[in-house]
Amino acid sequence: MKTVMILVDSGSSHSFLNTSVAAKLPGISQLPTPVRVQVADGSSLLCSQELKDAKWSVQGYTFHSTLKVLSLGSYDMIIGIDWLEAFSPMKVHWLHKRMLIPYGYIQILLQGSLPEAESCSMIQLFHIASNSGSAASTTVHPAIGIRVCVC
């Protein structure tokens, strides 16, 4: 058993498995026709492999998904709209990173990872300038402190 970091992404059309994780698993197959996948930065990657009917579990609950294999960077797995639709309707509490989903005849609560206080950093925004067409109308606002948590 391997622990993986999973991103839940409703903007992703498919569910994906990172190439580094896939390399250690049996059952990876070639797609009959490679698929071009557009990623968050606007670029596209070519996906030519998948893991059909992958069995994976979260907090003791087992799921099955077909996972496209792609270089994902920070995450080991991305759960996309294909998986999310299969467990609709669901309730999501984004602030507390919780999902209440139907699982057979019951509802289960999945808890995501919460950022730890020591991983937060302070970013200071010194001014914001707005320009509505001429240099004479530019305004500068006082400093604003913004706390950003980075996981």
PDB file of C-alpha atoms in Angstrom:
ATOM      1  CA  MET A   1       0.000   0.000   0.000  1.00  0.00           C
ATOM      2  CA  LYS A   2       1.269   3.485  -0.936  1.00  0.00           C
ATOM      3  CA  THR A   3       0.020   6.795   0.469  1.00  0.00           C
ATOM      4  CA  VAL A   4      -0.735   9.329  -2.262  1.00  0.00           C
ATOM      5  CA  MET A   5      -1.657  13.024  -2.352  1.00  0.00           C
ATOM      6  CA  ILE A   6      -4.973  13.449  -4.194  1.00  0.00           C
ATOM      7  CA  LEU A   7      -6.341  16.666  -5.664  1.00  0.00           C
ATOM      8  CA  VAL A   8     -10.113  16.909  -6.151  1.00  0.00           C
ATOM      9  CA  ASP A   9     -10.602  19.012  -9.287  1.00  0.00           C
ATOM     10  CA  SER A  10     -14.095  19.653 -10.652  1.00  0.00           C
ATOM     11  CA  GLY A  11     -12.498  21.407 -13.638  1.00  0.00           C
ATOM     12  CA  SER A  12     -10.745  18.224 -14.750  1.00  0.00           C
ATOM     13  CA  SER A  13     -12.651  16.130 -17.292  1.00  0.00           C
ATOM     14  CA  HIS A  14     -10.920  12.888 -16.267  1.00  0.00           C
ATOM     15  CA  SER A  15      -9.153  11.390 -13.284  1.00  0.00           C
ATOM     16  CA  PHE A  16      -5.383  11.107 -13.572  1.00  0.00           C
ATOM     17  CA  LEU A  17      -2.495   9.215 -12.015  1.00  0.00           C
ATOM     18  CA  ASN A  18       1.010  10.660 -11.880  1.00  0.00           C
ATOM     19  CA  THR A  19       3.545   8.882 -14.112  1.00  0.00           C
ATOM     20  CA  SER A  20       5.872   8.324 -11.136  1.00  0.00           C
ATOM     21  CA  VAL A  21       3.158   6.373  -9.271  1.00  0.00           C
ATOM     22  CA  ALA A  22       1.997   4.520 -12.400  1.00  0.00           C
ATOM     23  CA  ALA A  23       5.546   3.312 -13.090  1.00  0.00           C
ATOM     24  CA  LYS A  24       5.375   1.214  -9.896  1.00  0.00           C
ATOM     25  CA  LEU A  25       2.003  -0.407 -10.670  1.00  0.00           C
ATOM     26  CA  PRO A  26       0.998  -3.353 -12.854  1.00  0.00           C
ATOM     27  CA  GLY A  27      -1.808  -3.092 -15.379  1.00  0.00           C
ATOM     28  CA  ILE A  28      -0.888   0.128 -17.171  1.00  0.00           C
ATOM     29  CA  SER A  29      -2.120  -0.102 -20.772  1.00  0.00           C
ATOM     30  CA  GLN A  30      -1.601   1.951 -23.909  1.00  0.00           C
ATOM     31  CA  LEU A  31      -4.547   4.008 -25.147  1.00  0.00           C
ATOM     32  CA  PRO A  32      -5.619   3.035 -28.679  1.00  0.00           C
ATOM     33  CA  THR A  33      -5.376   6.713 -29.580  1.00  0.00           C
ATOM     34  CA  PRO A  34      -3.365   9.150 -27.429  1.00  0.00           C
ATOM     35  CA  VAL A  35      -5.380  11.997 -25.919  1.00  0.00           C
ATOM     36  CA  ARG A  36      -4.258  15.621 -25.761  1.00  0.00           C
ATOM     37  CA  VAL A  37      -4.945  17.068 -22.283  1.00  0.00           C
ATOM     38  CA  GLN A  38      -5.025  20.797 -21.594  1.00  0.00           C
ATOM     39  CA  VAL A  39      -3.531  21.628 -18.186  1.00  0.00           C
ATOM     40  CA  ALA A  40      -4.100  24.588 -15.862  1.00  0.00           C
ATOM     41  CA  ASP A  41      -1.384  26.808 -17.362  1.00  0.00           C
ATOM     42  CA  GLY A  42      -2.990  26.517 -20.817  1.00  0.00           C
ATOM     43  CA  SER A  43      -0.405  24.172 -22.287  1.00  0.00           C
ATOM     44  CA  SER A  44      -1.269  20.660 -23.380  1.00  0.00           C
ATOM     45  CA  LEU A  45       0.258  17.271 -22.670  1.00  0.00           C
ATOM     46  CA  LEU A  46      -0.094  14.041 -24.590  1.00  0.00           C
ATOM     47  CA  CYS A  47      -1.601  11.171 -22.594  1.00  0.00           C
ATOM     48  CA  SER A  48      -0.983   7.712 -24.055  1.00  0.00           C
ATOM     49  CA  GLN A  49      -1.554   5.381 -21.067  1.00  0.00           C
ATOM     50  CA  GLU A  50      -4.238   4.504 -18.554  1.00  0.00           C
ATOM     51  CA  LEU A  51      -4.910   2.226 -15.628  1.00  0.00           C
ATOM     52  CA  LYS A  52      -8.365   0.684 -16.082  1.00  0.00           C
ATOM     53  CA  ASP A  53     -10.527  -0.090 -13.066  1.00  0.00           C
ATOM     54  CA  ALA A  54      -7.884   1.029 -10.564  1.00  0.00           C
ATOM     55  CA  LYS A  55      -8.806   0.124  -7.002  1.00  0.00           C
ATOM     56  CA  TRP A  56      -7.951   2.821  -4.456  1.00  0.00           C
ATOM     57  CA  SER A  57      -9.174   3.782  -1.017  1.00  0.00           C
ATOM     58  CA  VAL A  58      -9.641   6.861   1.121  1.00  0.00           C
ATOM     59  CA  GLN A  59     -10.209   6.639   4.873  1.00  0.00           C
ATOM     60  CA  GLY A  60     -11.218   2.976   4.618  1.00  0.00           C
ATOM     61  CA  TYR A  61     -13.649   3.379   1.698  1.00  0.00           C
ATOM     62  CA  THR A  62     -12.784   1.687  -1.612  1.00  0.00           C
ATOM     63  CA  PHE A  63     -13.338   3.168  -5.063  1.00  0.00           C
ATOM     64  CA  HIS A  64     -12.701   2.037  -8.651  1.00  0.00           C
ATOM     65  CA  SER A  65     -11.694   4.436 -11.415  1.00  0.00           C
ATOM     66  CA  THR A  66     -10.064   4.460 -14.799  1.00  0.00           C
ATOM     67  CA  LEU A  67      -7.059   6.743 -14.403  1.00  0.00           C
ATOM     68  CA  LYS A  68      -5.271   8.414 -17.292  1.00  0.00           C
ATOM     69  CA  VAL A  69      -1.482   8.515 -16.748  1.00  0.00           C
ATOM     70  CA  LEU A  70       0.050  11.979 -16.904  1.00  0.00           C
ATOM     71  CA  SER A  71       2.917  13.925 -15.366  1.00  0.00           C
ATOM     72  CA  LEU A  72       1.101  15.804 -12.589  1.00  0.00           C
ATOM     73  CA  GLY A  73       3.837  17.628 -10.719  1.00  0.00           C
ATOM     74  CA  SER A  74       2.831  18.077  -7.065  1.00  0.00           C
ATOM     75  CA  TYR A  75       0.022  15.522  -6.869  1.00  0.00           C
ATOM     76  CA  ASP A  76      -0.021  11.743  -7.187  1.00  0.00           C
ATOM     77  CA  MET A  77      -3.618  11.593  -8.362  1.00  0.00           C
ATOM     78  CA  ILE A  78      -6.302  13.992  -9.589  1.00  0.00           C
ATOM     79  CA  ILE A  79      -9.940  13.101  -9.118  1.00  0.00           C
ATOM     80  CA  GLY A  80     -11.920  14.761 -11.905  1.00  0.00           C
ATOM     81  CA  ILE A  81     -15.519  15.308 -12.862  1.00  0.00           C
ATOM     82  CA  ASP A  82     -15.849  11.701 -14.066  1.00  0.00           C
ATOM     83  CA  TRP A  83     -15.501  10.508 -10.440  1.00  0.00           C
ATOM     84  CA  LEU A  84     -17.393  13.451  -8.927  1.00  0.00           C
ATOM     85  CA  GLU A  85     -20.416  12.840 -11.182  1.00  0.00           C
ATOM     86  CA  ALA A  86     -20.503   9.193 -10.131  1.00  0.00           C
ATOM     87  CA  PHE A  87     -20.972  10.296  -6.490  1.00  0.00           C
ATOM     88  CA  SER A  88     -23.495  13.081  -7.076  1.00  0.00           C
ATOM     89  CA  PRO A  89     -25.239  14.692  -5.416  1.00  0.00           C
ATOM     90  CA  MET A  90     -22.710  15.544  -2.747  1.00  0.00           C
ATOM     91  CA  LYS A  91     -22.175  18.232  -0.150  1.00  0.00           C
ATOM     92  CA  VAL A  92     -18.789  19.945  -0.044  1.00  0.00           C
ATOM     93  CA  HIS A  93     -17.515  22.234   2.711  1.00  0.00           C
ATOM     94  CA  TRP A  94     -14.572  23.910   0.964  1.00  0.00           C
ATOM     95  CA  LEU A  95     -13.300  25.781   4.034  1.00  0.00           C
ATOM     96  CA  HIS A  96     -13.086  22.619   6.150  1.00  0.00           C
ATOM     97  CA  LYS A  97     -12.121  20.436   3.157  1.00  0.00           C
ATOM     98  CA  ARG A  98     -14.904  17.895   3.690  1.00  0.00           C
ATOM     99  CA  MET A  99     -17.072  15.980   1.242  1.00  0.00           C
ATOM    100  CA  LEU A 100     -20.266  14.137   2.135  1.00  0.00           C
ATOM    101  CA  ILE A 101     -20.933  11.648  -0.665  1.00  0.00           C
ATOM    102  CA  PRO A 102     -23.323   8.769  -1.319  1.00  0.00           C
ATOM    103  CA  TYR A 103     -21.611   5.400  -0.927  1.00  0.00           C
ATOM    104  CA  GLY A 104     -23.992   2.545  -1.621  1.00  0.00           C
ATOM    105  CA  TYR A 105     -26.962   3.054   0.703  1.00  0.00           C
ATOM    106  CA  ILE A 106     -25.168   5.377   3.123  1.00  0.00           C
ATOM    107  CA  GLN A 107     -23.528   8.798   3.116  1.00  0.00           C
ATOM    108  CA  ILE A 108     -19.832   8.981   4.010  1.00  0.00           C
ATOM    109  CA  LEU A 109     -17.730  11.954   5.068  1.00  0.00           C
ATOM    110  CA  LEU A 110     -14.292  12.285   3.507  1.00  0.00           C
ATOM    111  CA  GLN A 111     -11.911  14.687   5.222  1.00  0.00           C
ATOM    112  CA  GLY A 112      -9.186  16.392   3.205  1.00  0.00           C
ATOM    113  CA  SER A 113      -5.818  17.540   4.488  1.00  0.00           C
ATOM    114  CA  LEU A 114      -5.886  20.824   6.357  1.00  0.00           C
ATOM    115  CA  PRO A 115      -2.920  23.219   6.187  1.00  0.00           C
ATOM    116  CA  GLU A 116      -0.865  23.460   9.332  1.00  0.00           C
ATOM    117  CA  ALA A 117      -0.310  26.864  10.968  1.00  0.00           C
ATOM    118  CA  GLU A 118       3.465  26.721  10.527  1.00  0.00           C
ATOM    119  CA  SER A 119       3.124  26.302   6.760  1.00  0.00           C
ATOM    120  CA  CYS A 120       1.475  29.710   6.402  1.00  0.00           C
ATOM    121  CA  SER A 121       3.419  32.738   5.267  1.00  0.00           C
ATOM    122  CA  MET A 122       2.610  36.434   5.342  1.00  0.00           C
ATOM    123  CA  ILE A 123       2.486  38.337   2.085  1.00  0.00           C
ATOM    124  CA  GLN A 124       2.439  42.115   2.348  1.00  0.00           C
ATOM    125  CA  LEU A 125       0.739  44.117  -0.395  1.00  0.00           C
ATOM    126  CA  PHE A 126       2.117  47.663  -0.230  1.00  0.00           C
ATOM    127  CA  HIS A 127      -0.270  49.453  -2.546  1.00  0.00           C
ATOM    128  CA  ILE A 128      -2.834  49.022  -5.228  1.00  0.00           C
ATOM    129  CA  ALA A 129      -2.958  51.539  -8.050  1.00  0.00           C
ATOM    130  CA  SER A 130      -6.037  51.940 -10.184  1.00  0.00           C
ATOM    131  CA  ASN A 131      -5.981  53.864 -13.412  1.00  0.00           C
ATOM    132  CA  SER A 132      -9.247  54.851 -15.041  1.00  0.00           C
ATOM    133  CA  GLY A 133      -7.770  56.318 -18.174  1.00  0.00           C
ATOM    134  CA  SER A 134      -5.427  59.150 -17.214  1.00  0.00           C
ATOM    135  CA  ALA A 135      -2.359  59.500 -15.037  1.00  0.00           C
ATOM    136  CA  ALA A 136      -4.096  62.211 -13.003  1.00  0.00           C
ATOM    137  CA  SER A 137      -6.758  59.757 -11.784  1.00  0.00           C
ATOM    138  CA  THR A 138      -4.335  57.167 -10.387  1.00  0.00           C
ATOM    139  CA  THR A 139      -4.986  56.411  -6.713  1.00  0.00           C
ATOM    140  CA  VAL A 140      -2.712  54.658  -4.251  1.00  0.00           C
ATOM    141  CA  HIS A 141      -4.217  52.804  -1.289  1.00  0.00           C
ATOM    142  CA  PRO A 142      -2.467  52.118   2.042  1.00  0.00           C
ATOM    143  CA  ALA A 143      -0.742  48.819   2.853  1.00  0.00           C
ATOM    144  CA  ILE A 144      -2.911  45.719   3.126  1.00  0.00           C
ATOM    145  CA  GLY A 145      -1.744  42.574   4.933  1.00  0.00           C
ATOM    146  CA  ILE A 146      -2.908  39.319   3.372  1.00  0.00           C
ATOM    147  CA  ARG A 147      -2.362  35.919   4.996  1.00  0.00           C
ATOM    148  CA  VAL A 148      -1.854  33.171   2.460  1.00  0.00           C
ATOM    149  CA  CYS A 149      -1.525  29.530   3.480  1.00  0.00           C
ATOM    150  CA  VAL A 150       0.717  27.425   1.301  1.00  0.00           C
ATOM    151  CA  CYS A 151       0.453  23.644   1.591  1.00  0.00           C
TER     152      CYS A 151
END
